[in-house]
Amino acid sequence: YLAEMATPGRKGFYTSWQSGSQQVAIVVAAALGYALNQWMAPAAVADWGWRIPFAIGCLIIPFIFLLRRSLQETEEFATRSHRPSMR
């Protein structure tokens, strides 16, 4: 999607956002894990603390769903003539 919506000459910049955002997510997850381990006792992390990152991840699901529903198909995708059929 990012490559299809990119303006001419900017595909590398647009598609680099996917990789960049993945790296930011890794850093945020590591920071959250570190913070939980500093804030909670090891027994508490083992009992119930490990659920906190999953709960945070679940909280962003509605935002992601709304974002995906609001995206328009790219012109490149809409103009493709290849329509597979069962025949």
mmCIF file of N, CA and C in Angstrom:
data_model
loop_
_atom_site.group_PDB
_atom_site.id
_atom_site.type_symbol
_atom_site.label_atom_id
_atom_site.label_comp_id
_atom_site.label_asym_id
_atom_site.label_seq_id
_atom_site.Cartn_x
_atom_site.Cartn_y
_atom_site.Cartn_z
ATOM 1 N N TYR A 1 0.827 -1.186 0.000
ATOM 2 C CA TYR A 1 0.000 0.000 0.000
ATOM 3 C C TYR A 1 0.872 1.250 0.000
ATOM 4 N N LEU A 2 1.908 1.253 0.813
ATOM 5 C CA LEU A 2 2.766 2.435 0.893
ATOM 6 C C LEU A 2 3.463 2.712 -0.433
ATOM 7 N N ALA A 3 3.919 1.666 -1.107
ATOM 8 C CA ALA A 3 4.591 1.862 -2.387
ATOM 9 C C ALA A 3 3.614 2.323 -3.460
ATOM 10 N N GLU A 4 2.378 1.840 -3.411
ATOM 11 C CA GLU A 4 1.386 2.222 -4.412
ATOM 12 C C GLU A 4 0.922 3.664 -4.233
ATOM 13 N N MET A 5 0.854 4.145 -3.001
ATOM 14 C CA MET A 5 0.355 5.498 -2.774
ATOM 15 C C MET A 5 1.454 6.553 -2.841
ATOM 16 N N ALA A 6 2.699 6.128 -2.932
ATOM 17 C CA ALA A 6 3.823 7.064 -2.931
ATOM 18 C C ALA A 6 3.829 7.920 -4.188
ATOM 19 N N THR A 7 4.254 9.148 -4.022
ATOM 20 C CA THR A 7 4.408 10.035 -5.170
ATOM 21 C C THR A 7 5.653 9.606 -5.942
ATOM 22 N N PRO A 8 5.718 9.923 -7.227
ATOM 23 C CA PRO A 8 6.884 9.512 -8.021
ATOM 24 C C PRO A 8 8.192 10.013 -7.397
ATOM 25 N N GLY A 9 9.155 9.124 -7.336
ATOM 26 C CA GLY A 9 10.453 9.456 -6.785
ATOM 27 C C GLY A 9 10.532 9.389 -5.269
ATOM 28 N N ARG A 10 9.448 9.017 -4.600
ATOM 29 C CA ARG A 10 9.425 8.996 -3.133
ATOM 30 C C ARG A 10 9.078 7.614 -2.567
ATOM 31 N N LYS A 11 9.085 6.574 -3.407
ATOM 32 C CA LYS A 11 8.688 5.237 -2.932
ATOM 33 C C LYS A 11 9.592 4.734 -1.817
ATOM 34 N N GLY A 12 10.873 4.967 -1.925
ATOM 35 C CA GLY A 12 11.791 4.528 -0.875
ATOM 36 C C GLY A 12 11.482 5.187 0.454
ATOM 37 N N PHE A 13 11.201 6.487 0.412
ATOM 38 C CA PHE A 13 10.871 7.213 1.642
ATOM 39 C C PHE A 13 9.578 6.702 2.247
ATOM 40 N N TYR A 14 8.560 6.520 1.431
ATOM 41 C CA TYR A 14 7.264 6.061 1.943
ATOM 42 C C TYR A 14 7.365 4.650 2.515
ATOM 43 N N THR A 15 8.030 3.748 1.804
ATOM 44 C CA THR A 15 8.105 2.365 2.280
ATOM 45 C C THR A 15 9.047 2.213 3.472
ATOM 46 N N SER A 16 9.955 3.147 3.663
ATOM 47 C CA SER A 16 10.849 3.069 4.822
ATOM 48 C C SER A 16 10.097 3.287 6.128
ATOM 49 N N TRP A 17 8.926 3.907 6.071
ATOM 50 C CA TRP A 17 8.141 4.123 7.287
ATOM 51 C C TRP A 17 7.699 2.804 7.914
ATOM 52 N N GLN A 18 7.456 1.788 7.100
ATOM 53 C CA GLN A 18 7.054 0.493 7.659
ATOM 54 C C GLN A 18 8.186 -0.099 8.491
ATOM 55 N N SER A 19 9.368 -0.145 7.937
ATOM 56 C CA SER A 19 10.511 -0.688 8.670
ATOM 57 C C SER A 19 10.835 0.168 9.888
ATOM 58 N N GLY A 20 10.781 1.466 9.726
ATOM 59 C CA GLY A 20 11.064 2.360 10.847
ATOM 60 C C GLY A 20 10.084 2.184 11.987
ATOM 61 N N SER A 21 8.811 2.036 11.652
ATOM 62 C CA SER A 21 7.806 1.874 12.710
ATOM 63 C C SER A 21 7.968 0.530 13.418
ATOM 64 N N GLN A 22 8.423 -0.486 12.708
ATOM 65 C CA GLN A 22 8.678 -1.775 13.349
ATOM 66 C C GLN A 22 9.827 -1.666 14.348
ATOM 67 N N GLN A 23 10.848 -0.911 13.996
ATOM 68 C CA GLN A 23 11.977 -0.732 14.908
ATOM 69 C C GLN A 23 11.566 0.065 16.143
ATOM 70 N N VAL A 24 10.720 1.068 15.955
ATOM 71 C CA VAL A 24 10.213 1.840 17.099
ATOM 72 C C VAL A 24 9.388 0.935 18.007
ATOM 73 N N ALA A 25 8.580 0.058 17.422
ATOM 74 C CA ALA A 25 7.763 -0.864 18.218
ATOM 75 C C ALA A 25 8.641 -1.792 19.054
ATOM 76 N N ILE A 26 9.749 -2.242 18.507
ATOM 77 C CA ILE A 26 10.665 -3.107 19.254
ATOM 78 C C ILE A 26 11.258 -2.360 20.444
ATOM 79 N N VAL A 27 11.652 -1.116 20.229
ATOM 80 C CA VAL A 27 12.225 -0.318 21.321
ATOM 81 C C VAL A 27 11.179 -0.055 22.401
ATOM 82 N N VAL A 28 9.947 0.269 21.995
ATOM 83 C CA VAL A 28 8.876 0.517 22.966
ATOM 84 C C VAL A 28 8.572 -0.753 23.761
ATOM 85 N N ALA A 29 8.523 -1.891 23.089
ATOM 86 C CA ALA A 29 8.262 -3.155 23.782
ATOM 87 C C ALA A 29 9.378 -3.480 24.773
ATOM 88 N N ALA A 30 10.614 -3.254 24.367
ATOM 89 C CA ALA A 30 11.733 -3.507 25.278
ATOM 90 C C ALA A 30 11.677 -2.571 26.482
ATOM 91 N N ALA A 31 11.349 -1.304 26.244
ATOM 92 C CA ALA A 31 11.241 -0.343 27.349
ATOM 93 C C ALA A 31 10.105 -0.722 28.297
ATOM 94 N N LEU A 32 8.993 -1.176 27.741
ATOM 95 C CA LEU A 32 7.870 -1.601 28.577
ATOM 96 C C LEU A 32 8.255 -2.822 29.412
ATOM 97 N N GLY A 33 8.921 -3.779 28.808
ATOM 98 C CA GLY A 33 9.377 -4.954 29.550
ATOM 99 C C GLY A 33 10.352 -4.584 30.652
ATOM 100 N N TYR A 34 11.269 -3.692 30.345
ATOM 101 C CA TYR A 34 12.226 -3.238 31.359
ATOM 102 C C TYR A 34 11.505 -2.524 32.498
ATOM 103 N N ALA A 35 10.577 -1.630 32.155
ATOM 104 C CA ALA A 35 9.835 -0.886 33.180
ATOM 105 C C ALA A 35 9.027 -1.825 34.075
ATOM 106 N N LEU A 36 8.369 -2.799 33.474
ATOM 107 C CA LEU A 36 7.598 -3.752 34.279
ATOM 108 C C LEU A 36 8.491 -4.532 35.232
ATOM 109 N N ASN A 37 9.643 -4.942 34.749
ATOM 110 C CA ASN A 37 10.556 -5.710 35.598
ATOM 111 C C ASN A 37 11.177 -4.855 36.699
ATOM 112 N N GLN A 38 11.291 -3.559 36.472
ATOM 113 C CA GLN A 38 11.801 -2.675 37.519
ATOM 114 C C GLN A 38 10.719 -2.325 38.532
ATOM 115 N N TRP A 39 9.495 -2.203 38.064
ATOM 116 C CA TRP A 39 8.375 -1.752 38.885
ATOM 117 C C TRP A 39 7.762 -2.878 39.712
ATOM 118 N N MET A 40 7.777 -4.089 39.178
ATOM 119 C CA MET A 40 7.099 -5.214 39.824
ATOM 120 C C MET A 40 8.107 -6.245 40.323
ATOM 121 N N ALA A 41 7.693 -6.970 41.334
ATOM 122 C CA ALA A 41 8.509 -8.082 41.835
ATOM 123 C C ALA A 41 8.480 -9.218 40.807
ATOM 124 N N PRO A 42 9.536 -10.009 40.725
ATOM 125 C CA PRO A 42 9.556 -11.114 39.760
ATOM 126 C C PRO A 42 8.365 -12.060 39.889
ATOM 127 N N ALA A 43 7.913 -12.316 41.104
ATOM 128 C CA ALA A 43 6.760 -13.204 41.285
ATOM 129 C C ALA A 43 5.491 -12.576 40.716
ATOM 130 N N ALA A 44 5.339 -11.265 40.864
ATOM 131 C CA ALA A 44 4.158 -10.576 40.332
ATOM 132 C C ALA A 44 4.170 -10.571 38.806
ATOM 133 N N VAL A 45 5.348 -10.393 38.231
ATOM 134 C CA VAL A 45 5.453 -10.446 36.765
ATOM 135 C C VAL A 45 5.065 -11.832 36.272
ATOM 136 N N ALA A 46 5.540 -12.856 36.949
ATOM 137 C CA ALA A 46 5.230 -14.231 36.551
ATOM 138 C C ALA A 46 3.757 -14.559 36.758
ATOM 139 N N ASP A 47 3.148 -14.017 37.811
ATOM 140 C CA ASP A 47 1.739 -14.313 38.097
ATOM 141 C C ASP A 47 0.785 -13.587 37.158
ATOM 142 N N TRP A 48 0.891 -12.277 37.083
ATOM 143 C CA TRP A 48 -0.086 -11.511 36.303
ATOM 144 C C TRP A 48 0.521 -10.359 35.505
ATOM 145 N N GLY A 49 1.725 -9.937 35.818
ATOM 146 C CA GLY A 49 2.329 -8.781 35.159
ATOM 147 C C GLY A 49 2.598 -8.976 33.677
ATOM 148 N N TRP A 50 2.804 -10.222 33.272
ATOM 149 C CA TRP A 50 3.071 -10.487 31.858
ATOM 150 C C TRP A 50 1.862 -10.161 30.992
ATOM 151 N N ARG A 51 0.683 -10.040 31.598
ATOM 152 C CA ARG A 51 -0.533 -9.739 30.832
ATOM 153 C C ARG A 51 -0.630 -8.259 30.449
ATOM 154 N N ILE A 52 0.074 -7.403 31.156
ATOM 155 C CA ILE A 52 -0.026 -5.958 30.922
ATOM 156 C C ILE A 52 0.349 -5.573 29.487
ATOM 157 N N PRO A 53 1.472 -6.034 28.929
ATOM 158 C CA PRO A 53 1.774 -5.684 27.534
ATOM 159 C C PRO A 53 0.708 -6.172 26.549
ATOM 160 N N PHE A 54 0.121 -7.337 26.823
ATOM 161 C CA PHE A 54 -0.940 -7.835 25.949
ATOM 162 C C PHE A 54 -2.173 -6.946 26.030
ATOM 163 N N ALA A 55 -2.508 -6.480 27.218
ATOM 164 C CA ALA A 55 -3.652 -5.583 27.386
ATOM 165 C C ALA A 55 -3.415 -4.272 26.647
ATOM 166 N N ILE A 56 -2.206 -3.745 26.743
ATOM 167 C CA ILE A 56 -1.882 -2.511 26.016
ATOM 168 C C ILE A 56 -1.999 -2.747 24.517
ATOM 169 N N GLY A 57 -1.515 -3.883 24.051
ATOM 170 C CA GLY A 57 -1.633 -4.211 22.631
ATOM 171 C C GLY A 57 -3.074 -4.323 22.182
ATOM 172 N N CYS A 58 -3.932 -4.865 23.032
ATOM 173 C CA CYS A 58 -5.353 -4.992 22.687
ATOM 174 C C CYS A 58 -6.054 -3.642 22.646
ATOM 175 N N LEU A 59 -5.565 -2.686 23.417
ATOM 176 C CA LEU A 59 -6.190 -1.363 23.438
ATOM 177 C C LEU A 59 -6.038 -0.617 22.115
ATOM 178 N N ILE A 60 -5.018 -0.953 21.324
ATOM 179 C CA ILE A 60 -4.829 -0.247 20.057
ATOM 180 C C ILE A 60 -5.593 -0.892 18.900
ATOM 181 N N ILE A 61 -6.208 -2.044 19.125
ATOM 182 C CA ILE A 61 -6.935 -2.731 18.053
ATOM 183 C C ILE A 61 -8.050 -1.872 17.458
ATOM 184 N N PRO A 62 -8.906 -1.215 18.247
ATOM 185 C CA PRO A 62 -9.949 -0.379 17.629
ATOM 186 C C PRO A 62 -9.370 0.745 16.768
ATOM 187 N N PHE A 63 -8.278 1.357 17.218
ATOM 188 C CA PHE A 63 -7.643 2.413 16.433
ATOM 189 C C PHE A 63 -7.149 1.873 15.096
ATOM 190 N N ILE A 64 -6.508 0.720 15.117
ATOM 191 C CA ILE A 64 -5.993 0.118 13.887
ATOM 192 C C ILE A 64 -7.141 -0.244 12.950
ATOM 193 N N PHE A 65 -8.225 -0.783 13.503
ATOM 194 C CA PHE A 65 -9.384 -1.134 12.688
ATOM 195 C C PHE A 65 -9.965 0.112 12.019
ATOM 196 N N LEU A 66 -10.140 1.185 12.773
ATOM 197 C CA LEU A 66 -10.675 2.424 12.198
ATOM 198 C C LEU A 66 -9.732 3.009 11.153
ATOM 199 N N LEU A 67 -8.448 2.953 11.421
ATOM 200 C CA LEU A 67 -7.477 3.457 10.458
ATOM 201 C C LEU A 67 -7.550 2.669 9.158
ATOM 202 N N ARG A 68 -7.596 1.357 9.253
ATOM 203 C CA ARG A 68 -7.652 0.520 8.047
ATOM 204 C C ARG A 68 -8.935 0.746 7.260
ATOM 205 N N ARG A 69 -10.050 0.914 7.969
ATOM 206 C CA ARG A 69 -11.331 1.146 7.291
ATOM 207 C C ARG A 69 -11.371 2.505 6.595
ATOM 208 N N SER A 70 -10.578 3.458 7.048
ATOM 209 C CA SER A 70 -10.612 4.797 6.464
ATOM 210 C C SER A 70 -9.685 4.939 5.259
ATOM 211 N N LEU A 71 -8.815 3.974 5.022
ATOM 212 C CA LEU A 71 -7.888 4.066 3.897
ATOM 213 C C LEU A 71 -8.613 3.764 2.589
ATOM 214 N N GLN A 72 -8.365 4.582 1.599
ATOM 215 C CA GLN A 72 -8.943 4.374 0.276
ATOM 216 C C GLN A 72 -8.014 3.482 -0.544
ATOM 217 N N GLU A 73 -8.607 2.696 -1.439
ATOM 218 C CA GLU A 73 -7.779 1.895 -2.337
ATOM 219 C C GLU A 73 -6.979 2.842 -3.231
ATOM 220 N N THR A 74 -5.766 2.448 -3.544
ATOM 221 C CA THR A 74 -4.943 3.288 -4.401
ATOM 222 C C THR A 74 -5.450 3.213 -5.833
ATOM 223 N N GLU A 75 -5.143 4.244 -6.597
ATOM 224 C CA GLU A 75 -5.566 4.271 -7.998
ATOM 225 C C GLU A 75 -4.940 3.116 -8.765
ATOM 226 N N GLU A 76 -3.694 2.798 -8.457
ATOM 227 C CA GLU A 76 -3.008 1.687 -9.122
ATOM 228 C C GLU A 76 -3.740 0.371 -8.890
ATOM 229 N N PHE A 77 -4.190 0.124 -7.680
ATOM 230 C CA PHE A 77 -4.911 -1.105 -7.370
ATOM 231 C C PHE A 77 -6.276 -1.119 -8.052
ATOM 232 N N ALA A 78 -6.970 0.007 -8.028
ATOM 233 C CA ALA A 78 -8.315 0.084 -8.596
ATOM 234 C C ALA A 78 -8.320 -0.092 -10.108
ATOM 235 N N THR A 79 -7.242 0.284 -10.786
ATOM 236 C CA THR A 79 -7.218 0.201 -12.246
ATOM 237 C C THR A 79 -6.695 -1.126 -12.776
ATOM 238 N N ARG A 80 -6.276 -2.004 -11.918
ATOM 239 C CA ARG A 80 -5.799 -3.309 -12.394
ATOM 240 C C ARG A 80 -6.938 -4.054 -13.071
ATOM 241 N N SER A 81 -6.622 -4.645 -14.213
ATOM 242 C CA SER A 81 -7.665 -5.348 -14.966
ATOM 243 C C SER A 81 -7.695 -6.837 -14.644
ATOM 244 N N HIS A 82 -6.701 -7.350 -13.976
ATOM 245 C CA HIS A 82 -6.647 -8.776 -13.664
ATOM 246 C C HIS A 82 -7.684 -9.103 -12.595
ATOM 247 N N ARG A 83 -8.702 -9.812 -12.993
ATOM 248 C CA ARG A 83 -9.752 -10.239 -12.070
ATOM 249 C C ARG A 83 -9.882 -11.751 -12.188
ATOM 250 N N PRO A 84 -9.246 -12.522 -11.320
ATOM 251 C CA PRO A 84 -9.305 -13.983 -11.417
ATOM 252 C C PRO A 84 -10.734 -14.503 -11.285
ATOM 253 N N SER A 85 -11.018 -15.551 -12.009
ATOM 254 C CA SER A 85 -12.331 -16.186 -11.905
ATOM 255 C C SER A 85 -12.126 -17.686 -11.743
ATOM 256 N N MET A 86 -13.209 -18.376 -11.490
ATOM 257 C CA MET A 86 -13.143 -19.821 -11.291
ATOM 258 C C MET A 86 -13.174 -20.581 -12.613
ATOM 259 N N ARG A 87 -13.334 -19.930 -13.717
ATOM 260 C CA ARG A 87 -13.423 -20.606 -15.018
ATOM 261 C C ARG A 87 -12.093 -20.880 -15.614
#
